[in-house]
Tab-separated table of C-alpha atoms in Angstrom:
chain	number	residue	atom	x	y	z
A	1	LEU	CA	128.033	-218.836	52.029
A	2	ASN	CA	129.851	-222.095	52.423
A	3	VAL	CA	128.184	-225.511	52.782
A	4	GLU	CA	128.505	-225.411	56.580
A	5	ASN	CA	126.658	-222.092	56.723
A	6	LEU	CA	123.932	-223.332	54.371
A	7	LYS	CA	123.145	-226.093	56.864
A	8	LEU	CA	122.302	-223.379	59.410
A	9	LEU	CA	119.358	-222.159	57.305
A	10	GLU	CA	116.101	-223.519	58.692
A	11	PRO	CA	113.301	-223.099	56.133
A	12	ALA	CA	109.795	-224.348	56.816
A	13	GLY	CA	106.482	-223.893	55.098
A	14	THR	CA	104.329	-224.618	52.085
A	15	ALA	CA	103.863	-223.163	48.628
A	16	ASP	CA	101.647	-220.435	50.147
A	17	ALA	CA	103.732	-219.348	53.135
A	18	ALA	CA	107.185	-219.991	54.550
A	19	THR	CA	109.524	-218.982	57.335
A	20	LEU	CA	113.290	-218.764	57.405
A	21	THR	CA	115.536	-218.034	60.350
A	22	LEU	CA	119.294	-217.786	60.722
A	23	THR	CA	121.111	-218.826	63.843
A	24	GLY	CA	122.809	-215.806	65.372
A	25	TYR	CA	126.388	-216.097	66.545
A	26	LYS	CA	126.646	-215.448	70.267
A	27	GLY	CA	130.327	-216.227	70.726
A	28	GLY	CA	131.864	-219.021	72.737
A	29	GLY	CA	132.167	-221.651	70.056
A	30	PRO	CA	131.694	-222.521	66.407
A	31	ALA	CA	128.545	-221.260	64.676
A	32	SER	CA	127.432	-224.851	64.022
A	33	LYS	CA	127.144	-225.393	67.800
A	34	GLN	CA	124.918	-222.351	68.348
A	35	VAL	CA	121.214	-222.845	69.124
A	36	ASN	CA	118.637	-221.050	67.009
A	37	GLN	CA	116.241	-219.609	69.584
A	38	ASP	CA	113.857	-218.070	67.064
A	39	ARG	CA	110.566	-219.697	66.154
A	40	ALA	CA	107.730	-218.817	63.808
A	41	VAL	CA	104.265	-220.193	63.200
A	42	ILE	CA	101.780	-219.680	60.394
A	43	VAL	CA	98.202	-220.902	60.833
A	44	SER	CA	96.158	-220.629	57.651
A	45	PRO	CA	93.261	-220.660	57.630
A	46	PHE	CA	92.948	-219.369	61.194
A	47	PHE	CA	89.426	-220.128	62.448
A	48	ILE	CA	88.202	-218.194	65.441
A	49	GLY	CA	84.667	-219.534	65.706
A	50	GLY	CA	81.564	-217.908	67.092
A	51	GLY	CA	80.724	-215.711	64.122
A	52	GLU	CA	81.075	-215.549	60.372
A	53	GLU	CA	82.606	-212.090	60.470
A	54	LEU	CA	85.547	-213.457	62.474
A	55	SER	CA	85.953	-216.912	60.931
A	56	SER	CA	86.939	-217.137	57.320
A	57	ASP	CA	89.148	-219.173	55.046
A	58	ASN	CA	90.917	-215.863	54.437
A	59	ASN	CA	92.101	-215.404	58.030
A	60	CYS	CA	95.760	-216.108	58.656
A	61	LEU	CA	97.783	-215.935	61.879
A	62	MET	CA	101.509	-215.267	61.547
A	63	CYS	CA	103.771	-215.026	64.602
A	64	VAL	CA	107.511	-214.630	65.130
A	65	PHE	CA	109.135	-215.298	68.499
A	66	ASP	CA	112.655	-214.015	69.102
A	67	GLY	CA	114.264	-216.099	71.861
A	68	HIS	CA	116.950	-214.633	74.100
A	69	ASN	CA	119.273	-215.748	76.885
A	70	ALA	CA	119.496	-219.221	78.367
A	71	ASP	CA	116.629	-221.461	77.232
A	72	GLY	CA	115.160	-218.792	74.952
A	73	GLU	CA	114.391	-221.516	72.431
A	74	ILE	CA	112.179	-223.281	74.997
A	75	VAL	CA	110.085	-220.154	75.548
A	76	SER	CA	109.846	-219.489	71.805
A	77	GLU	CA	108.809	-223.094	71.140
A	78	PHE	CA	106.142	-222.968	73.873
A	79	ALA	CA	104.705	-219.739	72.460
A	80	THR	CA	104.645	-221.253	68.964
A	81	ARG	CA	102.656	-224.241	70.177
A	82	ALA	CA	100.360	-222.537	72.717
A	83	LEU	CA	99.555	-219.049	71.396
A	84	PRO	CA	97.404	-219.938	68.347
A	85	ASP	CA	94.973	-221.985	70.466
A	86	ILE	CA	94.907	-219.465	73.323
A	87	LEU	CA	94.329	-216.564	70.927
A	88	SER	CA	91.567	-218.401	69.068
A	89	ARG	CA	89.743	-219.223	72.327
A	90	LYS	CA	90.070	-215.666	73.675
A	91	LEU	CA	88.806	-214.139	70.424
A	92	LYS	CA	85.878	-216.582	70.400
A	93	ASP	CA	85.033	-215.552	73.983
A	94	LEU	CA	85.193	-211.863	73.049
A	95	ASN	CA	82.955	-212.471	70.046
A	96	GLY	CA	80.469	-214.337	72.271
A	97	GLN	CA	80.404	-211.402	74.700
A	98	ALA	CA	79.778	-208.979	71.825
A	99	GLU	CA	76.887	-211.138	70.565
A	100	GLU	CA	75.364	-211.234	74.077
A	101	LYS	CA	75.618	-207.445	74.296
A	102	LYS	CA	73.835	-207.095	70.930
A	103	TRP	CA	70.931	-209.193	72.266
A	104	ASP	CA	70.848	-207.268	75.546
A	105	ASP	CA	70.816	-203.942	73.711
A	106	ALA	CA	68.015	-205.136	71.414
A	107	ARG	CA	65.731	-205.966	74.348
């Protein structure tokens, strides 16, 4: 790899977890002008809420989004920012429904 190519590496993370993506070459110009449409997110710990069995310091959410076509990086970026919160809320709702069912069944 030459110095120009090393600049295309996009590492992110901490001592516990990291991501690394490489910009793909799609043709039509120099590699340095290409847009990396891939995104990744790591949420650790990933708290769901609503029950000890679902929420733990040990939970971790890891996602990779592979952008494609025009504006693929915008979609990947949106998913990176929105999905962890949406998933956490939906899982909390599901856990709440399961707890309600337990109480209903016990009656």
